[in-house]
Amino acid sequence: MKFTVKQGQLRTRSHLRQWLMGVMGLCLLILGLQGCPQSGTTLLVGAASSLTDVLEAITPAFHTAHPTIAVNYNFAASGKLTQQIQQGAPLDLFISAAPHYMDQLERNDQIHPDSRRPITQNRLVLIVPSDRPILTQLTDLTQPEIQRIAVGDFRTVPAGQYTQAMLTTTQLLPTIQEKLVFGQNVRQVLAVVAAGNADAGIVYRSDVQASDAVRIAFTLDPATYPEILYPAAILTTTRDRTAAATYLDFLLQPDTQRTFQRYGFMPLPGSDRPS
């Protein structure tokens, strides 16, 4: 492109400055049309509360690998997040602590089904305040000195639903029903036990690392409740499916999976990676 300056056109420094700025602006426009980087994307991820620590831990590595994609999180119970999505919350991805919530969204055509995949799994554990005597078996919960047992809400909290299934399978639910106190997400359950406001609680194995004020009494038999898989999927409300797919792929990278395991999660079924 050729620029011509006619004699007498640039009579003052002000005119010269304006002309130079115009030329620079045109050059920048041309460069932009030739492929200058576009502005970055911010993803909003709705994720189960039990994923709080691990997802926040992996985010810096994701940003280093993909500096034009920022990630913000909305952590809550999976049932609550599902309700928000059904009501039109503008999320890009959803990571649930139970497959049946993702099933609901898939039936309603609110996820891209070809993007759905499990990213990790977990186990239930019985916890007690770190300054209390340890319990050794599930029937210890029937002891009279165990007066309050914190669990997730059976209606909306996957950890609570897995707990309900376990207590039903073991036929213990009717005996301890009156002792149960319910949290709105699994981190509330952890906090209640950590504060000494419950004598015991049932949470995911991965949650225990978030508090020094609790300890694991024992791991609950996984044969007594459904497999705890965390499915993730891209929502149809996403504003940038390519960026969302990039994030989802990152969750399954070997280094990311090792981070999940450092935070107490289990390897995916069929994985030969050590826990």
PDB file of C-alpha atoms in Angstrom:
ATOM      1  CA  MET A   1       0.000   0.000   0.000  1.00  0.00           C
ATOM      2  CA  LYS A   2       1.377   3.473  -0.974  1.00  0.00           C
ATOM      3  CA  PHE A   3       0.757   6.657   0.979  1.00  0.00           C
ATOM      4  CA  THR A   4       1.215  10.096  -0.741  1.00  0.00           C
ATOM      5  CA  VAL A   5       1.598  13.412   1.068  1.00  0.00           C
ATOM      6  CA  LYS A   6       0.693  16.468  -0.976  1.00  0.00           C
ATOM      7  CA  GLN A   7       2.688  19.661  -0.649  1.00  0.00           C
ATOM      8  CA  GLY A   8       1.205  21.959   1.956  1.00  0.00           C
ATOM      9  CA  GLN A   9      -0.876  19.191   3.565  1.00  0.00           C
ATOM     10  CA  LEU A  10       1.301  18.948   6.669  1.00  0.00           C
ATOM     11  CA  ARG A  11       1.511  22.596   7.648  1.00  0.00           C
ATOM     12  CA  THR A  12       1.765  22.175  11.416  1.00  0.00           C
ATOM     13  CA  ARG A  13       3.116  19.718  13.943  1.00  0.00           C
ATOM     14  CA  SER A  14      -0.468  18.958  14.922  1.00  0.00           C
ATOM     15  CA  HIS A  15      -1.292  17.941  11.368  1.00  0.00           C
ATOM     16  CA  LEU A  16       1.852  15.819  11.228  1.00  0.00           C
ATOM     17  CA  ARG A  17       0.952  14.072  14.490  1.00  0.00           C
ATOM     18  CA  GLN A  18      -2.582  13.382  13.289  1.00  0.00           C
ATOM     19  CA  TRP A  19      -1.322  12.013  10.005  1.00  0.00           C
ATOM     20  CA  LEU A  20       1.202   9.706  11.710  1.00  0.00           C
ATOM     21  CA  MET A  21      -1.460   8.425  14.110  1.00  0.00           C
ATOM     22  CA  GLY A  22      -3.766   7.718  11.198  1.00  0.00           C
ATOM     23  CA  VAL A  23      -1.057   5.780   9.380  1.00  0.00           C
ATOM     24  CA  MET A  24      -0.257   3.765  12.520  1.00  0.00           C
ATOM     25  CA  GLY A  25      -3.942   3.012  13.064  1.00  0.00           C
ATOM     26  CA  LEU A  26      -4.327   1.791   9.500  1.00  0.00           C
ATOM     27  CA  CYS A  27      -1.242  -0.412   9.846  1.00  0.00           C
ATOM     28  CA  LEU A  28      -2.584  -1.921  13.046  1.00  0.00           C
ATOM     29  CA  LEU A  29      -5.912  -2.594  11.365  1.00  0.00           C
ATOM     30  CA  ILE A  30      -4.160  -4.349   8.481  1.00  0.00           C
ATOM     31  CA  LEU A  31      -2.118  -6.456  10.896  1.00  0.00           C
ATOM     32  CA  GLY A  32      -5.253  -7.338  12.812  1.00  0.00           C
ATOM     33  CA  LEU A  33      -6.989  -8.484   9.660  1.00  0.00           C
ATOM     34  CA  GLN A  34      -3.973 -10.646   8.932  1.00  0.00           C
ATOM     35  CA  GLY A  35      -4.410 -12.570  12.161  1.00  0.00           C
ATOM     36  CA  CYS A  36      -3.481 -10.601  15.257  1.00  0.00           C
ATOM     37  CA  PRO A  37      -4.453 -12.503  18.423  1.00  0.00           C
ATOM     38  CA  GLN A  38      -8.066 -11.987  19.455  1.00  0.00           C
ATOM     39  CA  SER A  39      -9.090 -11.064  22.996  1.00  0.00           C
ATOM     40  CA  GLY A  40      -9.054 -13.913  25.487  1.00  0.00           C
ATOM     41  CA  THR A  41     -11.911 -16.138  26.621  1.00  0.00           C
ATOM     42  CA  THR A  42     -13.197 -16.564  30.166  1.00  0.00           C
ATOM     43  CA  LEU A  43     -14.816 -19.904  30.918  1.00  0.00           C
ATOM     44  CA  LEU A  44     -17.311 -20.338  33.737  1.00  0.00           C
ATOM     45  CA  VAL A  45     -17.194 -23.850  35.165  1.00  0.00           C
ATOM     46  CA  GLY A  46     -19.854 -25.202  37.495  1.00  0.00           C
ATOM     47  CA  ALA A  47     -18.227 -27.878  39.641  1.00  0.00           C
ATOM     48  CA  ALA A  48     -19.100 -30.071  42.607  1.00  0.00           C
ATOM     49  CA  SER A  49     -17.939 -28.651  45.939  1.00  0.00           C
ATOM     50  CA  SER A  50     -15.642 -31.619  46.521  1.00  0.00           C
ATOM     51  CA  LEU A  51     -13.546 -30.467  43.540  1.00  0.00           C
ATOM     52  CA  THR A  52     -12.784 -27.031  44.998  1.00  0.00           C
ATOM     53  CA  ASP A  53      -9.193 -27.575  46.089  1.00  0.00           C
ATOM     54  CA  VAL A  54      -7.988 -29.683  43.184  1.00  0.00           C
ATOM     55  CA  LEU A  55      -9.460 -27.466  40.452  1.00  0.00           C
ATOM     56  CA  GLU A  56      -8.020 -24.355  42.043  1.00  0.00           C
ATOM     57  CA  ALA A  57      -4.671 -26.160  42.236  1.00  0.00           C
ATOM     58  CA  ILE A  58      -4.576 -27.055  38.543  1.00  0.00           C
ATOM     59  CA  THR A  59      -5.770 -23.684  37.251  1.00  0.00           C
ATOM     60  CA  PRO A  60      -2.334 -21.969  37.218  1.00  0.00           C
ATOM     61  CA  ALA A  61      -0.900 -24.805  35.113  1.00  0.00           C
ATOM     62  CA  PHE A  62      -3.825 -24.545  32.713  1.00  0.00           C
ATOM     63  CA  HIS A  63      -3.353 -20.792  32.382  1.00  0.00           C
ATOM     64  CA  THR A  64       0.369 -21.254  31.719  1.00  0.00           C
ATOM     65  CA  ALA A  65      -0.414 -23.716  28.937  1.00  0.00           C
ATOM     66  CA  HIS A  66      -3.316 -21.631  27.572  1.00  0.00           C
ATOM     67  CA  PRO A  67      -2.747 -17.981  28.533  1.00  0.00           C
ATOM     68  CA  THR A  68      -5.670 -16.660  26.476  1.00  0.00           C
ATOM     69  CA  ILE A  69      -8.237 -18.759  28.397  1.00  0.00           C
ATOM     70  CA  ALA A  70      -9.216 -17.703  31.914  1.00  0.00           C
ATOM     71  CA  VAL A  71     -11.295 -19.960  34.154  1.00  0.00           C
ATOM     72  CA  ASN A  72     -13.754 -18.954  36.854  1.00  0.00           C
ATOM     73  CA  TYR A  73     -15.587 -21.454  39.054  1.00  0.00           C
ATOM     74  CA  ASN A  74     -18.978 -21.791  40.646  1.00  0.00           C
ATOM     75  CA  PHE A  75     -18.633 -24.476  43.322  1.00  0.00           C
ATOM     76  CA  ALA A  76     -21.794 -25.942  44.833  1.00  0.00           C
ATOM     77  CA  ALA A  77     -23.630 -29.199  45.376  1.00  0.00           C
ATOM     78  CA  SER A  78     -24.188 -30.950  42.053  1.00  0.00           C
ATOM     79  CA  GLY A  79     -27.963 -30.917  42.528  1.00  0.00           C
ATOM     80  CA  LYS A  80     -27.944 -27.149  43.089  1.00  0.00           C
ATOM     81  CA  LEU A  81     -25.783 -26.605  40.020  1.00  0.00           C
ATOM     82  CA  THR A  82     -28.099 -28.767  37.946  1.00  0.00           C
ATOM     83  CA  GLN A  83     -31.041 -26.628  39.040  1.00  0.00           C
ATOM     84  CA  GLN A  84     -29.129 -23.472  38.101  1.00  0.00           C
ATOM     85  CA  ILE A  85     -28.288 -24.858  34.661  1.00  0.00           C
ATOM     86  CA  GLN A  86     -31.908 -25.880  34.076  1.00  0.00           C
ATOM     87  CA  GLN A  87     -32.926 -22.321  34.962  1.00  0.00           C
ATOM     88  CA  GLY A  88     -30.547 -20.885  32.362  1.00  0.00           C
ATOM     89  CA  ALA A  89     -27.304 -20.191  34.229  1.00  0.00           C
ATOM     90  CA  PRO A  90     -24.722 -19.202  31.567  1.00  0.00           C
ATOM     91  CA  LEU A  91     -22.095 -21.839  32.355  1.00  0.00           C
ATOM     92  CA  ASP A  92     -19.645 -23.260  29.838  1.00  0.00           C
ATOM     93  CA  LEU A  93     -18.912 -26.591  31.521  1.00  0.00           C
ATOM     94  CA  PHE A  94     -20.379 -28.714  34.284  1.00  0.00           C
ATOM     95  CA  ILE A  95     -18.518 -31.251  36.430  1.00  0.00           C
ATOM     96  CA  SER A  96     -20.870 -33.322  38.562  1.00  0.00           C
ATOM     97  CA  ALA A  97     -20.120 -35.608  41.491  1.00  0.00           C
ATOM     98  CA  ALA A  98     -22.841 -38.003  40.282  1.00  0.00           C
ATOM     99  CA  PRO A  99     -23.732 -39.228  36.777  1.00  0.00           C
ATOM    100  CA  HIS A 100     -27.509 -38.969  37.226  1.00  0.00           C
ATOM    101  CA  TYR A 101     -27.401 -35.162  37.317  1.00  0.00           C
ATOM    102  CA  MET A 102     -25.551 -35.152  34.020  1.00  0.00           C
ATOM    103  CA  ASP A 103     -28.135 -37.637  32.723  1.00  0.00           C
ATOM    104  CA  GLN A 104     -30.879 -35.100  33.489  1.00  0.00           C
ATOM    105  CA  LEU A 105     -29.125 -32.387  31.516  1.00  0.00           C
ATOM    106  CA  GLU A 106     -28.453 -34.748  28.623  1.00  0.00           C
ATOM    107  CA  ARG A 107     -32.126 -35.719  28.436  1.00  0.00           C
ATOM    108  CA  ASN A 108     -32.985 -32.003  28.295  1.00  0.00           C
ATOM    109  CA  ASP A 109     -30.430 -31.369  25.507  1.00  0.00           C
ATOM    110  CA  GLN A 110     -28.463 -29.023  27.757  1.00  0.00           C
ATOM    111  CA  ILE A 111     -25.053 -30.612  27.192  1.00  0.00           C
ATOM    112  CA  HIS A 112     -23.105 -31.582  24.082  1.00  0.00           C
ATOM    113  CA  PRO A 113     -23.339 -35.370  24.575  1.00  0.00           C
ATOM    114  CA  ASP A 114     -20.224 -36.076  22.512  1.00  0.00           C
ATOM    115  CA  SER A 115     -18.204 -34.025  25.033  1.00  0.00           C
ATOM    116  CA  ARG A 116     -19.287 -36.004  28.094  1.00  0.00           C
ATOM    117  CA  ARG A 117     -16.570 -38.017  29.830  1.00  0.00           C
ATOM    118  CA  PRO A 118     -15.571 -39.098  33.368  1.00  0.00           C
ATOM    119  CA  ILE A 119     -12.603 -37.205  34.789  1.00  0.00           C
ATOM    120  CA  THR A 120     -12.023 -38.866  38.179  1.00  0.00           C
ATOM    121  CA  GLN A 121     -13.619 -40.956  40.908  1.00  0.00           C
ATOM    122  CA  ASN A 122     -13.805 -41.011  44.697  1.00  0.00           C
ATOM    123  CA  ARG A 123     -14.563 -43.038  47.836  1.00  0.00           C
ATOM    124  CA  LEU A 124     -16.654 -42.443  50.960  1.00  0.00           C
ATOM    125  CA  VAL A 125     -14.923 -42.290  54.334  1.00  0.00           C
ATOM    126  CA  LEU A 126     -16.114 -41.950  57.910  1.00  0.00           C
ATOM    127  CA  ILE A 127     -14.423 -39.047  59.691  1.00  0.00           C
ATOM    128  CA  VAL A 128     -14.259 -37.913  63.312  1.00  0.00           C
ATOM    129  CA  PRO A 129     -12.855 -34.758  64.947  1.00  0.00           C
ATOM    130  CA  SER A 130      -9.122 -35.204  65.346  1.00  0.00           C
ATOM    131  CA  ASP A 131      -9.360 -34.903  69.147  1.00  0.00           C
ATOM    132  CA  ARG A 132     -12.037 -37.616  69.516  1.00  0.00           C
ATOM    133  CA  PRO A 133     -11.610 -41.379  69.944  1.00  0.00           C
ATOM    134  CA  ILE A 134     -11.378 -43.223  66.656  1.00  0.00           C
ATOM    135  CA  LEU A 135     -14.267 -45.404  65.499  1.00  0.00           C
ATOM    136  CA  THR A 136     -13.411 -48.798  64.072  1.00  0.00           C
ATOM    137  CA  GLN A 137     -16.581 -50.093  62.420  1.00  0.00           C
ATOM    138  CA  LEU A 138     -19.827 -48.810  60.988  1.00  0.00           C
ATOM    139  CA  THR A 139     -21.961 -50.143  63.833  1.00  0.00           C
ATOM    140  CA  ASP A 140     -20.045 -47.845  66.204  1.00  0.00           C
ATOM    141  CA  LEU A 141     -22.395 -45.122  64.948  1.00  0.00           C
ATOM    142  CA  THR A 142     -25.171 -46.729  66.997  1.00  0.00           C
ATOM    143  CA  GLN A 143     -23.309 -46.126  70.264  1.00  0.00           C
ATOM    144  CA  PRO A 144     -25.146 -43.707  72.585  1.00  0.00           C
ATOM    145  CA  GLU A 145     -22.138 -41.368  72.831  1.00  0.00           C
ATOM    146  CA  ILE A 146     -22.368 -40.791  69.075  1.00  0.00           C
ATOM    147  CA  GLN A 147     -25.216 -38.265  69.059  1.00  0.00           C
ATOM    148  CA  ARG A 148     -24.742 -36.273  65.844  1.00  0.00           C
ATOM    149  CA  ILE A 149     -23.603 -37.647  62.477  1.00  0.00           C
ATOM    150  CA  ALA A 150     -23.069 -35.111  59.683  1.00  0.00           C
ATOM    151  CA  VAL A 151     -23.984 -36.157  56.147  1.00  0.00           C
ATOM    152  CA  GLY A 152     -24.833 -34.456  52.871  1.00  0.00           C
ATOM    153  CA  ASP A 153     -28.445 -33.613  52.090  1.00  0.00           C
ATOM    154  CA  PHE A 154     -30.016 -36.734  50.593  1.00  0.00           C
ATOM    155  CA  ARG A 155     -31.982 -34.636  48.074  1.00  0.00           C
ATOM    156  CA  THR A 156     -29.314 -32.544  46.359  1.00  0.00           C
ATOM    157  CA  VAL A 157     -25.830 -33.552  47.556  1.00  0.00           C
ATOM    158  CA  PRO A 158     -24.283 -36.553  45.778  1.00  0.00           C
ATOM    159  CA  ALA A 159     -22.169 -37.446  48.829  1.00  0.00           C
ATOM    160  CA  GLY A 160     -25.403 -37.557  50.791  1.00  0.00           C
ATOM    161  CA  GLN A 161     -27.075 -39.728  48.175  1.00  0.00           C
ATOM    162  CA  TYR A 162     -24.168 -42.173  48.181  1.00  0.00           C
ATOM    163  CA  THR A 163     -24.335 -42.150  51.990  1.00  0.00           C
ATOM    164  CA  GLN A 164     -28.061 -42.863  51.923  1.00  0.00           C
ATOM    165  CA  ALA A 165     -27.454 -45.807  49.578  1.00  0.00           C
ATOM    166  CA  MET A 166     -24.709 -47.145  51.850  1.00  0.00           C
ATOM    167  CA  LEU A 167     -26.824 -46.836  55.012  1.00  0.00           C
ATOM    168  CA  THR A 168     -29.738 -48.501  53.247  1.00  0.00           C
ATOM    169  CA  THR A 169     -27.586 -51.363  51.960  1.00  0.00           C
ATOM    170  CA  THR A 170     -26.131 -51.956  55.408  1.00  0.00           C
ATOM    171  CA  GLN A 171     -29.614 -51.627  56.986  1.00  0.00           C
ATOM    172  CA  LEU A 172     -28.260 -49.028  59.395  1.00  0.00           C
ATOM    173  CA  LEU A 173     -30.364 -46.052  58.270  1.00  0.00           C
ATOM    174  CA  PRO A 174     -33.446 -46.666  60.476  1.00  0.00           C
ATOM    175  CA  THR A 175     -31.254 -47.069  63.566  1.00  0.00           C
ATOM    176  CA  ILE A 176     -29.306 -43.805  63.206  1.00  0.00           C
ATOM    177  CA  GLN A 177     -31.829 -41.678  61.271  1.00  0.00           C
ATOM    178  CA  GLU A 178     -32.505 -39.402  64.255  1.00  0.00           C
ATOM    179  CA  LYS A 179     -28.790 -38.667  64.696  1.00  0.00           C
ATOM    180  CA  LEU A 180     -28.266 -37.325  61.196  1.00  0.00           C
ATOM    181  CA  VAL A 181     -27.567 -33.626  60.573  1.00  0.00           C
ATOM    182  CA  PHE A 182     -27.536 -32.492  56.970  1.00  0.00           C
ATOM    183  CA  GLY A 183     -25.147 -30.208  55.099  1.00  0.00           C
ATOM    184  CA  GLN A 184     -25.966 -28.361  51.893  1.00  0.00           C
ATOM    185  CA  ASN A 185     -22.738 -29.593  50.323  1.00  0.00           C
ATOM    186  CA  VAL A 186     -19.951 -31.938  51.314  1.00  0.00           C
ATOM    187  CA  ARG A 187     -17.695 -29.103  52.509  1.00  0.00           C
ATOM    188  CA  GLN A 188     -20.349 -28.061  55.015  1.00  0.00           C
ATOM    189  CA  VAL A 189     -20.355 -31.615  56.342  1.00  0.00           C
ATOM    190  CA  LEU A 190     -16.579 -31.454  56.734  1.00  0.00           C
ATOM    191  CA  ALA A 191     -16.784 -28.086  58.493  1.00  0.00           C
ATOM    192  CA  VAL A 192     -19.380 -29.317  60.989  1.00  0.00           C
ATOM    193  CA  VAL A 193     -17.176 -32.248  62.022  1.00  0.00           C
ATOM    194  CA  ALA A 194     -14.006 -30.118  62.046  1.00  0.00           C
ATOM    195  CA  ALA A 195     -15.697 -27.659  64.416  1.00  0.00           C
ATOM    196  CA  GLY A 196     -16.634 -30.487  66.785  1.00  0.00           C
ATOM    197  CA  ASN A 197     -20.358 -29.916  66.185  1.00  0.00           C
ATOM    198  CA  ALA A 198     -20.821 -33.541  65.111  1.00  0.00           C
ATOM    199  CA  ASP A 199     -19.304 -36.695  66.536  1.00  0.00           C
ATOM    200  CA  ALA A 200     -18.750 -38.194  63.109  1.00  0.00           C
ATOM    201  CA  GLY A 201     -19.429 -37.500  59.454  1.00  0.00           C
ATOM    202  CA  ILE A 202     -19.343 -39.099  56.039  1.00  0.00           C
ATOM    203  CA  VAL A 203     -17.475 -37.301  53.248  1.00  0.00           C
ATOM    204  CA  TYR A 204     -15.328 -38.113  50.247  1.00  0.00           C
ATOM    205  CA  ARG A 205     -11.801 -39.300  50.788  1.00  0.00           C
ATOM    206  CA  SER A 206     -10.519 -36.264  48.889  1.00  0.00           C
ATOM    207  CA  ASP A 207     -12.199 -33.819  51.301  1.00  0.00           C
ATOM    208  CA  VAL A 208     -10.175 -34.830  54.336  1.00  0.00           C
ATOM    209  CA  GLN A 209      -7.059 -33.083  53.041  1.00  0.00           C
ATOM    210  CA  ALA A 210      -8.850 -29.750  53.370  1.00  0.00           C
ATOM    211  CA  SER A 211      -8.824 -29.865  57.191  1.00  0.00           C
ATOM    212  CA  ASP A 212      -6.341 -30.792  59.900  1.00  0.00           C
ATOM    213  CA  ALA A 213      -9.181 -30.872  62.428  1.00  0.00           C
ATOM    214  CA  VAL A 214     -10.572 -34.230  61.229  1.00  0.00           C
ATOM    215  CA  ARG A 215      -9.164 -37.678  60.614  1.00  0.00           C
ATOM    216  CA  ILE A 216     -10.355 -40.738  58.749  1.00  0.00           C
ATOM    217  CA  ALA A 217     -11.740 -43.475  60.957  1.00  0.00           C
ATOM    218  CA  PHE A 218     -12.078 -45.909  58.043  1.00  0.00           C
ATOM    219  CA  THR A 219     -13.022 -46.143  54.383  1.00  0.00           C
ATOM    220  CA  LEU A 220     -16.565 -47.311  53.740  1.00  0.00           C
ATOM    221  CA  ASP A 221     -17.061 -50.464  51.699  1.00  0.00           C
ATOM    222  CA  PRO A 222     -17.452 -49.356  48.052  1.00  0.00           C
ATOM    223  CA  ALA A 223     -19.640 -52.402  47.409  1.00  0.00           C
ATOM    224  CA  THR A 224     -22.366 -50.777  49.540  1.00  0.00           C
ATOM    225  CA  TYR A 225     -22.947 -47.719  47.323  1.00  0.00           C
ATOM    226  CA  PRO A 226     -22.810 -46.843  43.601  1.00  0.00           C
ATOM    227  CA  GLU A 227     -19.476 -46.085  41.968  1.00  0.00           C
ATOM    228  CA  ILE A 228     -18.584 -42.420  42.538  1.00  0.00           C
ATOM    229  CA  LEU A 229     -17.700 -41.099  39.104  1.00  0.00           C
ATOM    230  CA  TYR A 230     -17.353 -37.415  38.196  1.00  0.00           C
ATOM    231  CA  PRO A 231     -18.632 -36.784  34.668  1.00  0.00           C
ATOM    232  CA  ALA A 232     -17.812 -33.522  32.894  1.00  0.00           C
ATOM    233  CA  ALA A 233     -19.451 -32.070  29.800  1.00  0.00           C
ATOM    234  CA  ILE A 234     -19.654 -28.904  27.733  1.00  0.00           C
ATOM    235  CA  LEU A 235     -22.982 -27.139  28.099  1.00  0.00           C
ATOM    236  CA  THR A 236     -25.012 -25.928  25.148  1.00  0.00           C
ATOM    237  CA  THR A 237     -24.918 -22.439  26.705  1.00  0.00           C
ATOM    238  CA  THR A 238     -21.149 -22.186  26.217  1.00  0.00           C
ATOM    239  CA  ARG A 239     -19.905 -19.085  24.476  1.00  0.00           C
ATOM    240  CA  ASP A 240     -16.711 -20.748  23.263  1.00  0.00           C
ATOM    241  CA  ARG A 241     -16.923 -24.479  22.672  1.00  0.00           C
ATOM    242  CA  THR A 242     -13.330 -24.699  21.443  1.00  0.00           C
ATOM    243  CA  ALA A 243     -11.955 -23.154  24.646  1.00  0.00           C
ATOM    244  CA  ALA A 244     -14.250 -25.362  26.736  1.00  0.00           C
ATOM    245  CA  ALA A 245     -12.979 -28.454  24.917  1.00  0.00           C
ATOM    246  CA  THR A 246      -9.403 -27.324  25.553  1.00  0.00           C
ATOM    247  CA  TYR A 247     -10.096 -27.141  29.284  1.00  0.00           C
ATOM    248  CA  LEU A 248     -11.857 -30.503  29.313  1.00  0.00           C
ATOM    249  CA  ASP A 249      -8.947 -32.147  27.507  1.00  0.00           C
ATOM    250  CA  PHE A 250      -6.556 -30.619  30.053  1.00  0.00           C
ATOM    251  CA  LEU A 251      -8.413 -32.338  32.907  1.00  0.00           C
ATOM    252  CA  LEU A 252      -7.503 -35.715  31.412  1.00  0.00           C
ATOM    253  CA  GLN A 253      -3.826 -35.003  30.811  1.00  0.00           C
ATOM    254  CA  PRO A 254      -1.480 -37.317  32.794  1.00  0.00           C
ATOM    255  CA  ASP A 255      -0.026 -34.490  34.899  1.00  0.00           C
ATOM    256  CA  THR A 256      -3.514 -33.235  35.760  1.00  0.00           C
ATOM    257  CA  GLN A 257      -4.676 -36.724  36.675  1.00  0.00           C
ATOM    258  CA  ARG A 258      -1.690 -37.111  38.987  1.00  0.00           C
ATOM    259  CA  THR A 259      -2.742 -33.886  40.705  1.00  0.00           C
ATOM    260  CA  PHE A 260      -6.235 -35.303  41.222  1.00  0.00           C
ATOM    261  CA  GLN A 261      -4.686 -38.320  42.899  1.00  0.00           C
ATOM    262  CA  ARG A 262      -2.474 -36.161  45.126  1.00  0.00           C
ATOM    263  CA  TYR A 263      -5.676 -34.549  46.348  1.00  0.00           C
ATOM    264  CA  GLY A 264      -7.164 -37.893  47.334  1.00  0.00           C
ATOM    265  CA  PHE A 265      -9.144 -38.825  44.237  1.00  0.00           C
ATOM    266  CA  MET A 266      -8.983 -42.263  42.660  1.00  0.00           C
ATOM    267  CA  PRO A 267      -7.662 -43.228  39.207  1.00  0.00           C
ATOM    268  CA  LEU A 268     -10.331 -43.657  36.565  1.00  0.00           C
ATOM    269  CA  PRO A 269     -11.699 -47.163  36.026  1.00  0.00           C
ATOM    270  CA  GLY A 270      -9.418 -49.136  33.762  1.00  0.00           C
ATOM    271  CA  SER A 271      -6.504 -46.784  34.395  1.00  0.00           C
ATOM    272  CA  ASP A 272      -3.109 -48.334  35.100  1.00  0.00           C
ATOM    273  CA  ARG A 273      -1.894 -45.166  36.816  1.00  0.00           C
ATOM    274  CA  PRO A 274      -1.090 -45.708  40.496  1.00  0.00           C
ATOM    275  CA  SER A 275      -3.193 -43.976  43.126  1.00  0.00           C
TER     276      SER A 275
END
